[in-house]
Tab-separated table of C-alpha atoms in Angstrom:
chain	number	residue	atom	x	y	z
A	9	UNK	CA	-42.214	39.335	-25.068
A	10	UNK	CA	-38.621	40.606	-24.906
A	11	UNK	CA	-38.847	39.694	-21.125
A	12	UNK	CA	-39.557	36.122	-21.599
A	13	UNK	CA	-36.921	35.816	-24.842
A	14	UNK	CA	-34.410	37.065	-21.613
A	15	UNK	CA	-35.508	34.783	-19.473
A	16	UNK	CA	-35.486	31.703	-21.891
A	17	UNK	CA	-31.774	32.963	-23.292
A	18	UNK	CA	-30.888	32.981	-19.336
A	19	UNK	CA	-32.406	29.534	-18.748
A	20	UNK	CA	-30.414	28.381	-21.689
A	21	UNK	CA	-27.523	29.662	-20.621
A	22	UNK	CA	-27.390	28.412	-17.481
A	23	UNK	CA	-28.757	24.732	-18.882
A	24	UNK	CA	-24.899	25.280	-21.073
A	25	UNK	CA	-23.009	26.423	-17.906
A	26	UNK	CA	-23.956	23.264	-15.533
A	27	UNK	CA	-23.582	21.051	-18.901
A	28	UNK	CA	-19.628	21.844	-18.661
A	29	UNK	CA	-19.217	21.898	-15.353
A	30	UNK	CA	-21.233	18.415	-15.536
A	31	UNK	CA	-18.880	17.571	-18.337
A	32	UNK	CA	-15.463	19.016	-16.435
A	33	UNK	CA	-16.558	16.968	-13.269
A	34	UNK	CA	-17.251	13.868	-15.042
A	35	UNK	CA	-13.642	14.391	-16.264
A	36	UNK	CA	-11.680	15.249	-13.566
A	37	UNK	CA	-13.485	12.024	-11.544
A	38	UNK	CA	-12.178	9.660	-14.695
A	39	UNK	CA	-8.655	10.955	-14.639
A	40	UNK	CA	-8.517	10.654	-10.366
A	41	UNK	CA	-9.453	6.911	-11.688
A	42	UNK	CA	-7.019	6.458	-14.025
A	43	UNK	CA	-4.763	7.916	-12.116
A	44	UNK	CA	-5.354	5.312	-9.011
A	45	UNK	CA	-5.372	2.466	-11.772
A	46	UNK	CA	-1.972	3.840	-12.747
A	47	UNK	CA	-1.197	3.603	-8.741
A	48	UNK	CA	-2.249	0.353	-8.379
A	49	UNK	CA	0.108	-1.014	-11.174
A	50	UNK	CA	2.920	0.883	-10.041
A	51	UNK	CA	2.173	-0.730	-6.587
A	52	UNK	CA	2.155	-3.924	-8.213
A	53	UNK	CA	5.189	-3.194	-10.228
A	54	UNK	CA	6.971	-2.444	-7.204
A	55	UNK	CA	6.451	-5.987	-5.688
A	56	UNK	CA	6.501	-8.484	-8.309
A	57	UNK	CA	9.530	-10.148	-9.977
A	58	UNK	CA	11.279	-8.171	-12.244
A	59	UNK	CA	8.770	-5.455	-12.397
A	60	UNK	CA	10.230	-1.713	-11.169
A	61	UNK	CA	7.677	0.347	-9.916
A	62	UNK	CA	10.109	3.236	-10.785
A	63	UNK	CA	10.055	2.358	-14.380
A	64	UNK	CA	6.090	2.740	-14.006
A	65	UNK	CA	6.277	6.320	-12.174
A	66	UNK	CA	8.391	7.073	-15.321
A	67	UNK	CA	5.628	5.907	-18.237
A	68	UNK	CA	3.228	7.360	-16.238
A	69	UNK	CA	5.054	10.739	-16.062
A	70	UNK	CA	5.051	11.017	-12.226
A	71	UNK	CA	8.937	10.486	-11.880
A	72	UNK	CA	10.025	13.568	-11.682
A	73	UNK	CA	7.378	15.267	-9.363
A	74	UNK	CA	7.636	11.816	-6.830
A	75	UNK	CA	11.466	12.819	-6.709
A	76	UNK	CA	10.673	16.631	-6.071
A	77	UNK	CA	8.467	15.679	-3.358
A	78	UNK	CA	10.651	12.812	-2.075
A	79	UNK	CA	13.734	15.521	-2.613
A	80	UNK	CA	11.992	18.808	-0.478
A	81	UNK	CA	8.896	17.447	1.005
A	82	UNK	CA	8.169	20.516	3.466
A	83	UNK	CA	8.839	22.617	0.598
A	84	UNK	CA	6.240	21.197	-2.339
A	85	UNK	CA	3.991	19.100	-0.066
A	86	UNK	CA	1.660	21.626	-0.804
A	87	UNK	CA	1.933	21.615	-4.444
A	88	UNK	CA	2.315	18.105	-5.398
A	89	UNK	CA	0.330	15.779	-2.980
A	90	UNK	CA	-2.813	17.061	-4.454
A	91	UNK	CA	-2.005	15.708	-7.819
A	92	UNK	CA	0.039	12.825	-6.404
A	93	UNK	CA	-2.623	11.610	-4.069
A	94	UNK	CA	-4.599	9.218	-6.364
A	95	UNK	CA	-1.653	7.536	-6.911
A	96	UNK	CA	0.026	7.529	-3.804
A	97	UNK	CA	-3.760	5.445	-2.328
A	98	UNK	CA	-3.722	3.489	-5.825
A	99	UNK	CA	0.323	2.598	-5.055
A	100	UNK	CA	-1.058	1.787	-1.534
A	101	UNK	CA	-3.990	-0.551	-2.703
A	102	UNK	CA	-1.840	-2.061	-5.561
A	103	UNK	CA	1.192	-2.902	-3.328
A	104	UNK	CA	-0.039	-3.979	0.025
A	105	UNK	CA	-3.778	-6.170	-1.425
A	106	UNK	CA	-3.799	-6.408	-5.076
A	107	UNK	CA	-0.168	-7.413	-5.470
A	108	UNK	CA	-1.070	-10.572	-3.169
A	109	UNK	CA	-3.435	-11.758	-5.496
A	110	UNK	CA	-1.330	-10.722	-9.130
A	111	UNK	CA	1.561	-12.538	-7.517
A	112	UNK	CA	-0.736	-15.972	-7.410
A	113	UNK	CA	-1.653	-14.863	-10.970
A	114	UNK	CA	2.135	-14.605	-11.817
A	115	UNK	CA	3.141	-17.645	-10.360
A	116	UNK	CA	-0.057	-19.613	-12.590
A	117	UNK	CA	0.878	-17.948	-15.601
A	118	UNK	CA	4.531	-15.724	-15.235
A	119	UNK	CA	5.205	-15.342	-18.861
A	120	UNK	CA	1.761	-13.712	-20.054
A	121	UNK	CA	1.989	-11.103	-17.039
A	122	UNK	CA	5.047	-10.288	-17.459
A	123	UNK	CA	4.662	-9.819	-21.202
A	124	UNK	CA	1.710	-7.211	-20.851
A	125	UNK	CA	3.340	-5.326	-18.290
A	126	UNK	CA	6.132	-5.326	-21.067
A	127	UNK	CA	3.632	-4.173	-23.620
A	128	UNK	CA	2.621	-1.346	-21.691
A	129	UNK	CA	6.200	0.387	-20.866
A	130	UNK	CA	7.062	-0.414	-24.277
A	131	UNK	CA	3.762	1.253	-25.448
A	132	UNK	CA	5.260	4.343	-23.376
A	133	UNK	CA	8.111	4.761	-25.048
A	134	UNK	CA	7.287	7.172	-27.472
A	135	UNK	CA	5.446	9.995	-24.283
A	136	UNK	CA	9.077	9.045	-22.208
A	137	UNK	CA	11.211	10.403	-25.572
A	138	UNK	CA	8.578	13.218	-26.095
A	139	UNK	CA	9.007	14.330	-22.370
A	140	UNK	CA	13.007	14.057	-22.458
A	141	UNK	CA	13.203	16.191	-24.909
A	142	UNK	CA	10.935	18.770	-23.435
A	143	UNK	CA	13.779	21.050	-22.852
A	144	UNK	CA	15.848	19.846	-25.885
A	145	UNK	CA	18.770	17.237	-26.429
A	146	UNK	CA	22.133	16.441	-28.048
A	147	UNK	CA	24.506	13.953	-28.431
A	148	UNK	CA	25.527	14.006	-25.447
A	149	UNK	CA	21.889	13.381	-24.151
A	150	UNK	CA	22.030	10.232	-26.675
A	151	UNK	CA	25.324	9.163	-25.395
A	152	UNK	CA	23.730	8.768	-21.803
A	153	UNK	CA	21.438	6.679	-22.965
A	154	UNK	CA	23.531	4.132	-24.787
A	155	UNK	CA	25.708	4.336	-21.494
A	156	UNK	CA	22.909	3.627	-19.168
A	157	UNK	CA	21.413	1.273	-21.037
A	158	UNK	CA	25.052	-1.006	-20.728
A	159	UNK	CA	25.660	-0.088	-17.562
A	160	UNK	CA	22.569	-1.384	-16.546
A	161	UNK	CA	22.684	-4.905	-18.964
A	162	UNK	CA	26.027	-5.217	-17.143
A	163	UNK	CA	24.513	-5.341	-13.476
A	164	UNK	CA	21.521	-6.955	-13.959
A	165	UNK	CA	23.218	-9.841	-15.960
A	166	UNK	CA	25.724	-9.903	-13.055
A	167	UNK	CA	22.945	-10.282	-10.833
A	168	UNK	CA	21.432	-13.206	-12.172
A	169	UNK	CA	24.869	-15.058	-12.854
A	170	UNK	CA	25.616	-14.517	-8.859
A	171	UNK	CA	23.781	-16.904	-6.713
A	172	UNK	CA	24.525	-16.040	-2.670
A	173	UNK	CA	21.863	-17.038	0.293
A	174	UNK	CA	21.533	-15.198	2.988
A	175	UNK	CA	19.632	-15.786	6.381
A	176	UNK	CA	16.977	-12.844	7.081
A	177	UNK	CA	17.054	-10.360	10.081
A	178	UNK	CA	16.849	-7.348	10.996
A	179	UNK	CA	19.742	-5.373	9.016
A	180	UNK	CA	19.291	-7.407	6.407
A	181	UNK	CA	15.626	-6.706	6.168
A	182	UNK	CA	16.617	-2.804	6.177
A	183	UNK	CA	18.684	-3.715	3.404
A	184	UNK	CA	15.375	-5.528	1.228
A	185	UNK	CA	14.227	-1.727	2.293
A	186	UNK	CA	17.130	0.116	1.142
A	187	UNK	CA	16.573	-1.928	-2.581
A	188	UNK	CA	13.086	-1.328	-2.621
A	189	UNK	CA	13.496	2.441	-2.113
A	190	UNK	CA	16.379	1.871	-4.968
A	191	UNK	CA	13.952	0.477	-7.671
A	192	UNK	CA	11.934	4.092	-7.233
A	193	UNK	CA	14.599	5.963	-7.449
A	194	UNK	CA	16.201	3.951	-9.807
A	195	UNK	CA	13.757	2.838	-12.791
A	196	UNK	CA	14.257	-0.737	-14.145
A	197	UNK	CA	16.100	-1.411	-11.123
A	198	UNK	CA	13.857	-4.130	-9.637
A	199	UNK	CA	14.452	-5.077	-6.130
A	200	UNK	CA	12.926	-8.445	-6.675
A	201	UNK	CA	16.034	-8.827	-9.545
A	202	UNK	CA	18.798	-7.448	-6.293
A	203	UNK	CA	16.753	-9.977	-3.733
A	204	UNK	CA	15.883	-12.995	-5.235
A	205	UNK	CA	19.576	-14.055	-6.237
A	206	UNK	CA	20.011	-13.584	-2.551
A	207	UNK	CA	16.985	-15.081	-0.880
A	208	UNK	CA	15.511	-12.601	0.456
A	209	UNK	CA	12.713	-11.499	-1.536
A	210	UNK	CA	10.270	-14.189	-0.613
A	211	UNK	CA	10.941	-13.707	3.276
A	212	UNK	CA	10.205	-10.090	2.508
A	213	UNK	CA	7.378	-10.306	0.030
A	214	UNK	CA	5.723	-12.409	2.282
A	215	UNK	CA	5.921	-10.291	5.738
A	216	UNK	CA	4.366	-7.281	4.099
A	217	UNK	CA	1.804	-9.468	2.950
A	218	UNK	CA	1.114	-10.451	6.713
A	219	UNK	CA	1.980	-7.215	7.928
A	220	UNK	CA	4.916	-8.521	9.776
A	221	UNK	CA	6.015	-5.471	11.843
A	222	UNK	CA	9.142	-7.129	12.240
A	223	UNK	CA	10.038	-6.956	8.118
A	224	UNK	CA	8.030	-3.779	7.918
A	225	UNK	CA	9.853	-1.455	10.368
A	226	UNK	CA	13.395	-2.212	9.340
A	227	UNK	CA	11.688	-2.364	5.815
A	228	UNK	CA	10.459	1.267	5.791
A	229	UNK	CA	13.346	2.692	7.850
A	230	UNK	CA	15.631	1.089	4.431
A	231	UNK	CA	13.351	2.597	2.099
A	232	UNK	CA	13.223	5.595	3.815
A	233	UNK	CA	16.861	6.780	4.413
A	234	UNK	CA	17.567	4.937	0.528
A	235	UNK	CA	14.876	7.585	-0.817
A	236	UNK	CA	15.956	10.789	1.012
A	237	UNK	CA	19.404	10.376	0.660
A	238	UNK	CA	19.236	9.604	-3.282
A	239	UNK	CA	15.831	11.650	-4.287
A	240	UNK	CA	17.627	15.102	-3.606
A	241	UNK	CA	20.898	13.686	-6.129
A	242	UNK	CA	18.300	13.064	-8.622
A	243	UNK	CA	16.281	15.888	-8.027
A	244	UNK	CA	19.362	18.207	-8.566
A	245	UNK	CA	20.222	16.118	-11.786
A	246	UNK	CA	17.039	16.258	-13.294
A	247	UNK	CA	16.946	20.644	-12.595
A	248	UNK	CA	20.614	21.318	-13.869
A	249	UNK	CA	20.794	18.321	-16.373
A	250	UNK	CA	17.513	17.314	-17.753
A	251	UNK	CA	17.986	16.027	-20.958
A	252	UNK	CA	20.766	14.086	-20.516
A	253	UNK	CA	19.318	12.591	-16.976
A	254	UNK	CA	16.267	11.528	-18.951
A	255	UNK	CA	17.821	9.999	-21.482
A	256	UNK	CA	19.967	7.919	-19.094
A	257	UNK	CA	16.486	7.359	-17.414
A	258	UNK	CA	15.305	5.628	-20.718
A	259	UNK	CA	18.272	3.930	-21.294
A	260	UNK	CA	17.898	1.948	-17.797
A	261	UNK	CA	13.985	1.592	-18.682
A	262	UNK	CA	15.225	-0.291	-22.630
A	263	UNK	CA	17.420	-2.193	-20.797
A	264	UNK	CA	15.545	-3.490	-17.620
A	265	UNK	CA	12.410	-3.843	-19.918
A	266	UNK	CA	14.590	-6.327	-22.062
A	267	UNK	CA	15.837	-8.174	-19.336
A	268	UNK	CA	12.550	-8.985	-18.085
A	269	UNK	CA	11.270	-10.674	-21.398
A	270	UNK	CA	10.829	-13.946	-20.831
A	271	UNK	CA	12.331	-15.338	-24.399
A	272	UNK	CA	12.444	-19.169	-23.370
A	273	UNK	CA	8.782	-19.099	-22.983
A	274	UNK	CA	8.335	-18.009	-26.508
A	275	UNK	CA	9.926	-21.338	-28.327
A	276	UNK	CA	7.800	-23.259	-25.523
A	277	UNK	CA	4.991	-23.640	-27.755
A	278	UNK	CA	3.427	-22.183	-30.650
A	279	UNK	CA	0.291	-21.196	-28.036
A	280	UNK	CA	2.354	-20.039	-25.924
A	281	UNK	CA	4.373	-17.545	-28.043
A	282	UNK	CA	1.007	-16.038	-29.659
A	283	UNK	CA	-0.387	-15.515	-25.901
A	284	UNK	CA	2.818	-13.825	-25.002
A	285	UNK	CA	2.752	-11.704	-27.969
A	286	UNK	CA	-1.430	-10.956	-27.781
A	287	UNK	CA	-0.021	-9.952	-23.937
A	288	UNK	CA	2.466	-7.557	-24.990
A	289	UNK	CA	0.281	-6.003	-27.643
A	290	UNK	CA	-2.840	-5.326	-25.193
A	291	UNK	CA	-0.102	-3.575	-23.104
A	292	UNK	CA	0.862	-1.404	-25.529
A	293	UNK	CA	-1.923	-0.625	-26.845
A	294	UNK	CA	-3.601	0.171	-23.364
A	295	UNK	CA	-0.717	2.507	-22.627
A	296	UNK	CA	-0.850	4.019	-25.883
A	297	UNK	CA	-5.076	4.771	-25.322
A	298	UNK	CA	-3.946	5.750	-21.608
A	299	UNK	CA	-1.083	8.521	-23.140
A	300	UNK	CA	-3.467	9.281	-25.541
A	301	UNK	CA	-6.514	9.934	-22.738
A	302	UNK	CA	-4.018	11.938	-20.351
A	303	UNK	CA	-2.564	14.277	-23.020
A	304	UNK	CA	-6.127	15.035	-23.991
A	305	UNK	CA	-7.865	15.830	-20.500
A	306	UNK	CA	-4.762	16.400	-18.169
A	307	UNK	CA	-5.337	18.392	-15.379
């Protein structure tokens, strides 16, 4: 008798054991998903008007680990692609397919999309304050913020004010590069917002669509020297300066997020302003189930 009690105690425990690794697996397969869903939209943030993909790396609470990577790649490949990978192929899928297809979704109805992607950085807000003041803050950490946030009302209005059209080519294309690799480092600076006033972002929008080698190469080489050169400034700032660096981070998030509101489409119509506003409150409430989920079962 006391044999088979052992044995049906061992069954039993073993029956628990492959429940929670069941249960851990099951996990660890929905957050890779989430975490590629988060890629996609970031990959989609970083092509359609207005949208920074930054700004997205930031609510999702990638930022700072895409800038150590970016910063000292040889040095924390290792470390970080593992738990960057799902959103590096996400980023991938989001910004060279699905953003082809959200972009003919933007054009039929701008206002809506933008509004939910509004929602969900706004629904963000509260995990991007929590995580700047990880290591504590000040007033000086505040006074970045309010800083950031004008300095950044003050370029992006100057942006849309100027109105200069250029003729594509080569350099120029490494320069569409050089502002795409800017809107990572930089969140809520949109390259879309630096482009369009110029005439270059359709040209460039549409040749990595087609895989135009001749917008891609130049394309990449921009983003590439814009992201080395400036990840390693911002990696330093973010080490000796965190608080204050994240709160300046924020205050260029408030302020791009603002700018990107489409107000006039809210007096268009009564329809139209409770569509907008059902938009921007299914963003933030998906962010705030998403925060929720990751703080819950990060791993």
């Amino acid at each position: 008798m006391g044999k088979n009690k052992n044995k049906t105690y061992n069954v039993f425990i073993v029956k628990i054991c492959r429940e929670r690794i069941l249960l851990k697996n099951m996990r660890n397969i929905l957050m890779i998903v989430i975490k590629m869903f988060q890629g996609i939209l970031i990959g989609v943030g970083a092509v359609l008007p207005g949208i920074s993909g930054g700004v997205l790396c930031v609510a999702f609470g990638i930022y700072k680990t895409v800038m150590e990577l970016i910063a000292n790649p040889f040095k924390n490949l290792k470390t970080h692609i593992i738990s960057l990978a799902p959103y590096i192929i996400g980023g991938a899928i989001g910004f060279l397919g699905i953003a082809n297809i959200l972009s003919v979704f933007l054009e039929k109805y701008p206002a809506p999309s933008v509004c939910f992607f509004v929602g969900l950085i706004v629904g963000l807000l509260p995990s991007l304050i929590r995580e700047a003041r990880e290591k504590g803050d000040n007033r000086n950490s505040v006074f970045a913020a309010v800083i950031s946030m004008e300095i950044t009302f003050i370029i992006l209005i100057s942006l849309k004010i100027l109105s200069i059209k250029l003729v594509p080519n080569f350099m120029w294309y490494i320069f569409c590069g050089a502002c795409l690799g800017l809107s990572i480092i930089a969140p809520g600076m949109s390259f879309s917002t630096l482009l369009m006033p110029i005439g270059l972002y359709e040209p460039f929008i549409a040749g990595i669509g087609n895989i135009d080698l001749n917008v891609l190469i130049p394309g990449g080489i921009g983003s590439l020297i814009t992201l080395v050169c400036l990840s390693k400034g911002i990696n330093f700032l973010l080490q000796q300066y965190y608080s204050v660096t994240f709160h300046s981070i924020i205050g260029i998030v408030i302020a791009a997020t603002i700018m990107i509101i489409p107000f006039s489409s809210f007096l268009n119509s009564f329809s139209s302003c409770v569509i907008n506003n059902i938009c921007i409150l299914v963003g933030m409430v998906f962010s705030y189930m998403l925060d929720k989920f990751n703080q819950k079962f990060s791993v």
